[in-house]
Coordinates of C-alpha atoms in Angstrom, one line a residue:
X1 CA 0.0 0.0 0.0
X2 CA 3.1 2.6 0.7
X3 CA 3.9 1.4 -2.9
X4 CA 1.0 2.8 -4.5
X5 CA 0.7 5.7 -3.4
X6 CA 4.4 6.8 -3.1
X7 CA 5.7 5.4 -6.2
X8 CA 3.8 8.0 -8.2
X9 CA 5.8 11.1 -6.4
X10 CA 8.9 10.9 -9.1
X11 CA 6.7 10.3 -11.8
X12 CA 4.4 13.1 -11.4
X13 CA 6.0 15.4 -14.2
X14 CA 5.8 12.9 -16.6
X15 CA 1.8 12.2 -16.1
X16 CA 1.6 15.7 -16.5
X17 CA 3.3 15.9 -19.4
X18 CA 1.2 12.7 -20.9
X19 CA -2.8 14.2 -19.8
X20 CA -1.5 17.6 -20.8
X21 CA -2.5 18.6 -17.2
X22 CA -1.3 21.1 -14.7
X23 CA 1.1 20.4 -11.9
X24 CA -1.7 21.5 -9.0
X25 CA -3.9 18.9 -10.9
X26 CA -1.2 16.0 -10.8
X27 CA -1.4 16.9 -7.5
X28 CA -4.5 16.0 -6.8
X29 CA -3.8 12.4 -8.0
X30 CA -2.0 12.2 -4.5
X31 CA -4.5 13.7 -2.6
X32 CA -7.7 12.6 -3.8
X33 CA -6.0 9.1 -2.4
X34 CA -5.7 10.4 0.9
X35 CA -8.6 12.1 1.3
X36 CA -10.5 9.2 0.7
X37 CA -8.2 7.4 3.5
X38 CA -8.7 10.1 5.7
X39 CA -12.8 9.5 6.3
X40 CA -12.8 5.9 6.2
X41 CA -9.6 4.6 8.2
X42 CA -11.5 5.4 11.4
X43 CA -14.9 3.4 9.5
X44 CA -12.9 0.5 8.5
X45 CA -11.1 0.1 12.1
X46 CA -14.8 -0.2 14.0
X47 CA -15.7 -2.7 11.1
X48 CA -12.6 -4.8 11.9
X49 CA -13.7 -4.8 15.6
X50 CA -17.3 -6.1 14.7
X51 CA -17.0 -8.5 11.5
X52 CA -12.7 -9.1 11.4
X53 CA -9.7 -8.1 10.4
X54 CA -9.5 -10.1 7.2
X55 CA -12.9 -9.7 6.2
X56 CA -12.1 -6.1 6.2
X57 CA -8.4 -6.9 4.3
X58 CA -9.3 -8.6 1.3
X59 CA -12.2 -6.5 0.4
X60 CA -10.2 -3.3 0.5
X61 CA -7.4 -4.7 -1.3
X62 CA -9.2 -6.0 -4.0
X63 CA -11.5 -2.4 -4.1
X64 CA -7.3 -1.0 -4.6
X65 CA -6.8 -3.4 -7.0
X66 CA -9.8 -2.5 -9.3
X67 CA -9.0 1.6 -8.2
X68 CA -5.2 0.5 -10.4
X69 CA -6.9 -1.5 -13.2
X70 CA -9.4 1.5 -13.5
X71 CA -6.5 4.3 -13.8
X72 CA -4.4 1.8 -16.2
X73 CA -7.3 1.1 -18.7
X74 CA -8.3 4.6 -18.8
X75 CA -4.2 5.6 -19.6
X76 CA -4.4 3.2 -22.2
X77 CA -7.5 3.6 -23.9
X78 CA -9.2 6.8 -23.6
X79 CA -7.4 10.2 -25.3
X80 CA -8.9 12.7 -21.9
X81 CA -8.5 10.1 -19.4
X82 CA -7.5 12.3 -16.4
X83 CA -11.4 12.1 -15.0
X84 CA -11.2 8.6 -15.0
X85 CA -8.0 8.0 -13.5
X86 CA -8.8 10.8 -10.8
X87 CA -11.7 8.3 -9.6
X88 CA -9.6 5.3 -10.1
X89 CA -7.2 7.0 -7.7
X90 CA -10.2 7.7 -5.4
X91 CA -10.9 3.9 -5.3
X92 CA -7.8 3.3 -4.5
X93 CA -8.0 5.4 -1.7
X94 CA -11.6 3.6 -0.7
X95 CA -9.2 0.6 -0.5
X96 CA -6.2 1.7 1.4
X97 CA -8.0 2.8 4.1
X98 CA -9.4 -0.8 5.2
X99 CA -6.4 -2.7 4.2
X100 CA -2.9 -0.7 5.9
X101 CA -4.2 0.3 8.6
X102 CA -6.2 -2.6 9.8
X103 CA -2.4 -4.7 9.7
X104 CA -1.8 -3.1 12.9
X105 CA -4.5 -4.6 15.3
X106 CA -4.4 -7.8 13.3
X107 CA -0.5 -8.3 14.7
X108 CA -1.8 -7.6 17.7
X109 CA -4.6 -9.8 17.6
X110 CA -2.4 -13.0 16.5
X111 CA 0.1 -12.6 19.5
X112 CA -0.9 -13.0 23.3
X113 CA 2.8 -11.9 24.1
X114 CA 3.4 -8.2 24.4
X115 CA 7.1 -8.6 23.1
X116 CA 5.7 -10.7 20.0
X117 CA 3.0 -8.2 19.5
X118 CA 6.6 -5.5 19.3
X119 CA 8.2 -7.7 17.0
X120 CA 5.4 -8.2 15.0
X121 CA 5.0 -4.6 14.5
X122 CA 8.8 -3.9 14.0
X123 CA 8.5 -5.8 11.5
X124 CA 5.4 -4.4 9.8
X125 CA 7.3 -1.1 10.4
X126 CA 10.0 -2.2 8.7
X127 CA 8.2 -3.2 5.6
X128 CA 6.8 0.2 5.5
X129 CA 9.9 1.8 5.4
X130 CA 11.3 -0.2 2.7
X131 CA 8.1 0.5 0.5
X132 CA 9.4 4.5 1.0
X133 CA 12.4 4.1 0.2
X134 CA 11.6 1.5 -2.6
X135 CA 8.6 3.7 -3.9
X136 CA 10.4 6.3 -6.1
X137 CA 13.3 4.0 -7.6
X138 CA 10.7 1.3 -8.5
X139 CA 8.2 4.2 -9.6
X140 CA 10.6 5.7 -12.0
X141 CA 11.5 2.2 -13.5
X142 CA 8.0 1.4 -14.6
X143 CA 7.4 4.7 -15.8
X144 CA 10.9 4.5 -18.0
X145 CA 9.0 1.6 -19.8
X146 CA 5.8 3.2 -20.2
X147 CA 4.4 6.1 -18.8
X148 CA 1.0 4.2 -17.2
X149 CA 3.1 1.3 -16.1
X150 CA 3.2 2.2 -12.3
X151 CA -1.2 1.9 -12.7
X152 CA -0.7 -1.4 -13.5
X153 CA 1.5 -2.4 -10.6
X154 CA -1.2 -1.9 -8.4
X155 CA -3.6 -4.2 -9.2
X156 CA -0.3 -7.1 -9.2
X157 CA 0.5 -5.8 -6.0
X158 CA -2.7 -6.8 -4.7
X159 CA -3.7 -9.7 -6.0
X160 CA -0.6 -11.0 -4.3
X161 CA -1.3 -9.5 -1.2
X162 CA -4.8 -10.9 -1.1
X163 CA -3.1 -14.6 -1.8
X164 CA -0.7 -14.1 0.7
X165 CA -3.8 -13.1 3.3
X166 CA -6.2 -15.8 2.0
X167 CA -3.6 -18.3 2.4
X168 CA -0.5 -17.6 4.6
X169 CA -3.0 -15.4 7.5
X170 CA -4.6 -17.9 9.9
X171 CA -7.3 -16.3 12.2
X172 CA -6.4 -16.7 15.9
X173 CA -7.1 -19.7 18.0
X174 CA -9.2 -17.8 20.1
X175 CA -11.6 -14.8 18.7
X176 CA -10.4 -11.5 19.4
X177 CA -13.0 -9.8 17.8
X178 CA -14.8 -7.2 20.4
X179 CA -18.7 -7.8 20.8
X180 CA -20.4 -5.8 18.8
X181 CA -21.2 -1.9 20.4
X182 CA -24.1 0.6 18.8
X183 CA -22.5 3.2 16.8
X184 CA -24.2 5.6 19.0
X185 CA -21.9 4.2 22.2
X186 CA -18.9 3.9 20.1
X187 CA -19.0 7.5 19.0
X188 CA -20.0 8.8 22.7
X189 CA -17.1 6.5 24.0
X190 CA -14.3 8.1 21.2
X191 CA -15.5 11.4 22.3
X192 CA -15.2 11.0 26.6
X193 CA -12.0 9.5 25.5
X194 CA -11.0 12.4 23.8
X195 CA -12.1 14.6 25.9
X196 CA -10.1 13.4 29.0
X197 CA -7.1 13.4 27.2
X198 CA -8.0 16.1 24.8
X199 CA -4.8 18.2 25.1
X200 CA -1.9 15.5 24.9
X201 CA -3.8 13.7 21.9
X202 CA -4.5 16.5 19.2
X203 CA -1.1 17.5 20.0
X204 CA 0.0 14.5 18.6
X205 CA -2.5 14.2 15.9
X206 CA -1.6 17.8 14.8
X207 CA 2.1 16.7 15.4
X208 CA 2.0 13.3 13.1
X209 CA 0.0 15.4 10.3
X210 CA 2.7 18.1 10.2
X211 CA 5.3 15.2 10.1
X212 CA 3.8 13.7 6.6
X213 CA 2.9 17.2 5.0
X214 CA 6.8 18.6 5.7
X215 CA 7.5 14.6 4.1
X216 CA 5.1 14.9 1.1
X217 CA 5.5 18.6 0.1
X218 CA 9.3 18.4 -0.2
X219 CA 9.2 14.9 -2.0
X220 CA 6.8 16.8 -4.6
X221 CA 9.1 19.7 -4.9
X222 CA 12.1 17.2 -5.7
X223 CA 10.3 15.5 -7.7
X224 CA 9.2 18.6 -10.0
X225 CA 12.7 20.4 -9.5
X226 CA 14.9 17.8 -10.1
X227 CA 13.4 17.2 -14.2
X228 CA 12.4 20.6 -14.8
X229 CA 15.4 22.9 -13.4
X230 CA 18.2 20.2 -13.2
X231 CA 17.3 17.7 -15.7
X232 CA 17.4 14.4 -13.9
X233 CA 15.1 11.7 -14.9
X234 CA 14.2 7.9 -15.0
X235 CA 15.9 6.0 -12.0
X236 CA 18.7 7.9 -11.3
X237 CA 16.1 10.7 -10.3
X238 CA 14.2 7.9 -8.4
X239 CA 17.3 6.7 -6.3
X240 CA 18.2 10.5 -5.7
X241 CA 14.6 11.2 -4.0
X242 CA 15.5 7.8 -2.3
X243 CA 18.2 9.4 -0.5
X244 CA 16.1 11.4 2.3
X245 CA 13.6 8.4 2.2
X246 CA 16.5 6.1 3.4
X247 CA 17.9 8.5 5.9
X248 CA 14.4 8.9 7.5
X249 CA 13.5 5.0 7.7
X250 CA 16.8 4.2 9.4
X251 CA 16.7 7.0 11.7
X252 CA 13.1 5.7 12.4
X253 CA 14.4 2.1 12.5
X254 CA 16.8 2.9 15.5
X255 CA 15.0 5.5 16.9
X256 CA 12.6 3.2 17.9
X257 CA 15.1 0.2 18.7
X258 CA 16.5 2.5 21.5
X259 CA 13.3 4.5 23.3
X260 CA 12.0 1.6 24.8
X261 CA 9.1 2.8 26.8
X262 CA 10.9 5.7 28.4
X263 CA 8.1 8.8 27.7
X264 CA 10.4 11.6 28.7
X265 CA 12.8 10.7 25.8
X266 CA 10.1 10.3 23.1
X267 CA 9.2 13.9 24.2
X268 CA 12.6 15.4 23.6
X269 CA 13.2 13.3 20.4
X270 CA 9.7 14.6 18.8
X271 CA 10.8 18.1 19.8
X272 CA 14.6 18.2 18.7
X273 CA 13.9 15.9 15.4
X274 CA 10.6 18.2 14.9
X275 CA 13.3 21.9 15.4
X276 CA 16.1 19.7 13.2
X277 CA 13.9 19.5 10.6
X278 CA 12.8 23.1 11.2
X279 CA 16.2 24.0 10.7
X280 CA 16.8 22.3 7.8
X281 CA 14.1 23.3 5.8
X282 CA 15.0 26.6 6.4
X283 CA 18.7 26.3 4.8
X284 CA 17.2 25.1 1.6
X285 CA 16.1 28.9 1.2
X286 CA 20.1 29.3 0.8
X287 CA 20.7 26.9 -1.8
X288 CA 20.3 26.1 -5.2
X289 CA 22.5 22.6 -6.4
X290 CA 21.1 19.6 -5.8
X291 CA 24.0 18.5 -3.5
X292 CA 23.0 21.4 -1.0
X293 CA 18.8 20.6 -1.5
X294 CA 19.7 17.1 -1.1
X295 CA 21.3 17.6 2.3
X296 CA 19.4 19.6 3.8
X297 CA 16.1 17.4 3.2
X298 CA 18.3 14.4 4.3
X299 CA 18.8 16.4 7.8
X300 CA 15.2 17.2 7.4
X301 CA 14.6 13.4 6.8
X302 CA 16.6 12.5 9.9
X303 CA 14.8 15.1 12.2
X304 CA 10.9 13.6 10.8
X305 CA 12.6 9.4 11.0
X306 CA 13.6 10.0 14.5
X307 CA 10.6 11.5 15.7
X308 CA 8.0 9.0 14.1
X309 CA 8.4 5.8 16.1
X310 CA 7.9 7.8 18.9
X311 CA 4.8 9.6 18.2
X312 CA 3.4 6.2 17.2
X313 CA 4.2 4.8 20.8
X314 CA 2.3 7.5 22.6
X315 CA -0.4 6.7 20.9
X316 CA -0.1 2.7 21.4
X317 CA 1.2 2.8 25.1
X318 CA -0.9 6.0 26.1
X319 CA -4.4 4.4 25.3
X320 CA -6.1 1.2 26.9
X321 CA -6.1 -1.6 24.6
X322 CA -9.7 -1.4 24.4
X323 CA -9.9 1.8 22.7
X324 CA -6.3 1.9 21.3
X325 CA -7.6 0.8 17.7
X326 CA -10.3 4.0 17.3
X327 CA -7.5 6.1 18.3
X328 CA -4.7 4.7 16.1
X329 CA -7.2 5.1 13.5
X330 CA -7.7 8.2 14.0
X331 CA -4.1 9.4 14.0
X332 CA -3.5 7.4 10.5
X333 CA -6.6 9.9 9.6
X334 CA -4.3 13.1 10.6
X335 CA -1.5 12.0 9.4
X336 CA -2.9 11.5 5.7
X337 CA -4.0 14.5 5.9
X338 CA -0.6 15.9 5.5
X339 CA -0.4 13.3 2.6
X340 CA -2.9 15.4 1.0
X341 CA -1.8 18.8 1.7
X342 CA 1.2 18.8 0.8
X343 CA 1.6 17.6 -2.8
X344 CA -1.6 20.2 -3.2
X345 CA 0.2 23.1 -1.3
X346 CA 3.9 22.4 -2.6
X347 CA 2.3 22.8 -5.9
X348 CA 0.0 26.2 -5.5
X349 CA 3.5 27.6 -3.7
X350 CA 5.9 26.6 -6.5
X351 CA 3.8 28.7 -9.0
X352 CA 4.9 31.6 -7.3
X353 CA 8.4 30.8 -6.0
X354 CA 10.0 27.6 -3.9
X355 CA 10.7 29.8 -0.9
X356 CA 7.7 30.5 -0.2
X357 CA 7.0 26.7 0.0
X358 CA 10.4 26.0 2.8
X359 CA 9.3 29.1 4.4
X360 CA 5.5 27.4 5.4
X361 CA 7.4 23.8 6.0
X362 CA 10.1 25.7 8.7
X363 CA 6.7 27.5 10.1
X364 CA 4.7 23.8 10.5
X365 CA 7.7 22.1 11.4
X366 CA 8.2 24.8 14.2
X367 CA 4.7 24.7 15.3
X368 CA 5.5 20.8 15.7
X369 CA 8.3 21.3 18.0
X370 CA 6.3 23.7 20.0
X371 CA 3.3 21.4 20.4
X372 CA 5.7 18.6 21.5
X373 CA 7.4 21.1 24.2
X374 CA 4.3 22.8 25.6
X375 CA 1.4 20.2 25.1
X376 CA 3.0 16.6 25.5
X377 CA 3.1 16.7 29.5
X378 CA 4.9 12.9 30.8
X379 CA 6.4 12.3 34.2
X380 CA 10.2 12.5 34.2
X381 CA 10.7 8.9 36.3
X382 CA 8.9 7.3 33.3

């Protein structure tokens, strides 16, 4: 799922080039995806809870599946096909929602020991990262072929991912399912919850959605900066917008190797990664080679990887497992909605010049770090 969404970044200029669209409307492509994520993760997590996890999974992904096949027939066979693709995109969006997110609880669900459970999700974690940092090299090699090859993959991608749940996915021994609760309870229970820990959590919410626009709206400006003002295309523009992907997932990798479950450092590494990447952003405003860009969203990169793990731990560790699904849910809602703003934003700022564009990240990035300082409150002895 981070596959068919994020392989598309690098090969955004060329599908505007192909439907003889604009760069704001590319754009969209990304964040019609998301939107469509961002209202039914939190519906497809209380439907896992009442009919499964898997009955959930292999719905969605074949709904993503169909979304791909949808965008790659219209590529291929209609002359104005960027309608068509836009709603294919949406459907793919319909799907991601009930498949990605509803991994999570499913680990948990299979394991009755907490440090399996861990392992479990390192290693979903991990697979996620290498989809990131994957995404733009493999993205740029289908497109190389043919433009609409990377619509294609999708549908591939998850036929083999419904095979691998169908088959290789056994549903636990004993039912983990919770017992079905009114909509009407589940909503007023969301909202006391909420409520009573109003101040820490849409910190954190606001926090992880600042992380992924910062992530998406400089991917986007590579992306369009590196063919259009430097000339770099095909995979060797892929593996450069790899670079910052691959500093950010190892810094998330041991960043959340060494926190453990001490609160008081996940505080301070949310609010130093979130003023490093403040930082950083803010030097691009000096540069203009690639070797300079490229650095300073690396540092950025570092700053956003370190900070992730932990921001996903509050969340897991700060929330009874009862409700811990609704709200995980929910912060995978905030988060893509910085997917969606940023490809849209980077794109409306870029018309009128790129500094404007670092400029708003250093201001959300600082924002971030502020939140993390003033809002996150944890007891040092933890």
């Amino acid at each position: 799922m981070t596959l068919g969404n994020s392989m598309l970044i690098p090969v955004l200029p060329e599908i505007r080039r192909q439907l003889k669209v604009s760069s704001f409307q590319t754009s969209l492509l990304i964040t019609a995806y998301s939107v469509m994520a961002i209202i039914l993760i939190p519906i497809a997590g209380y439907l896992s809870d009442r009919i499964g996890r898997k009955a959930v999974i292999i719905p969605s992904l074949a709904i993503a599946g169909i979304g791909g096949g949808v965008c790659g027939a219209a590529a291929v066979w209609m002359d104005k096909s960027y309608t068509i693709i836009l709603i294919g995109r949406v459907l793919q969006g319909i799907g991601a929602a009930g498949a990605m997110p509803i991994v999570l609880p499913l680990v948990g669900d299979m394991f009755k020991n907490e440090k399996d459970v861990s392992s479990g999700l390192g290693l979903i974690e991990t697979s996620n990262t290498c989809g990131k940092v994957l995404s733009p090299i493999i993205g740029s090699a289908l497109v190389a072929i043919v433009w609409y090859l990377p619509f294609w993959a999708v549908p591939v991608l998850c036929l083999i991912s419904i095979v691998l749940v169908l088959f290789l996915v056994k549903k636990p021994a004993v039912s983990t399912e919770h017992k079905a609760v009114p909509v009407r309870d589940f909503l007023h229970t969301t909202c006391q919850l909420i409520k009573s820990n109003f101040r820490w959590l849409i910190a954190l919410f606001i926090i992880g959605g600042i992380g992924m626009f910062m992530l998406f709206g400089s991917l986007f400006y590579l992306s369009e900066t590196l063919e259009e003002a430097h000339g770099y295309k095909g995979i060797v523009k892929g593996c450069i917008i790899a670079i910052p992907l691959a500093v950010l997932s190892v810094a998330s990798y041991v960043a959340g190797k060494l926190i453990g479950e001490n609160k008081y450092a996940m505080k301070w590494i949310v609010c130093i990664g979130f003023t490093v990447s403040t930082v950083a952003v803010s030097l691009c405003l000096l540069f203009q080679s690639v070797v300079g860009l490229m650095t300073c969203l690396s540092v950025a990169g570092l700053g956003l990887g370190a900070s992730l793990p932990c921001l996903d731990s509050f969340i897991t560790e700060g929330i009874e497992k009862e409700q811990r699904g609704t709200i995980s849910s929910l912060y995978s809602s905030m988060r893509f909605v910085g997917v969606a703003a940023g490809p849209m934003v980077a794109s409306l700022l870029m018309s009128s010049s790129d500094n404007s564009l670092f400029v708003t990240l250093a201001i959300t990035g600082a924002v971030a770090a502020v939140l993390a300082l003033t809002a996150v409150k944890v007891r040092k002895s933890t």
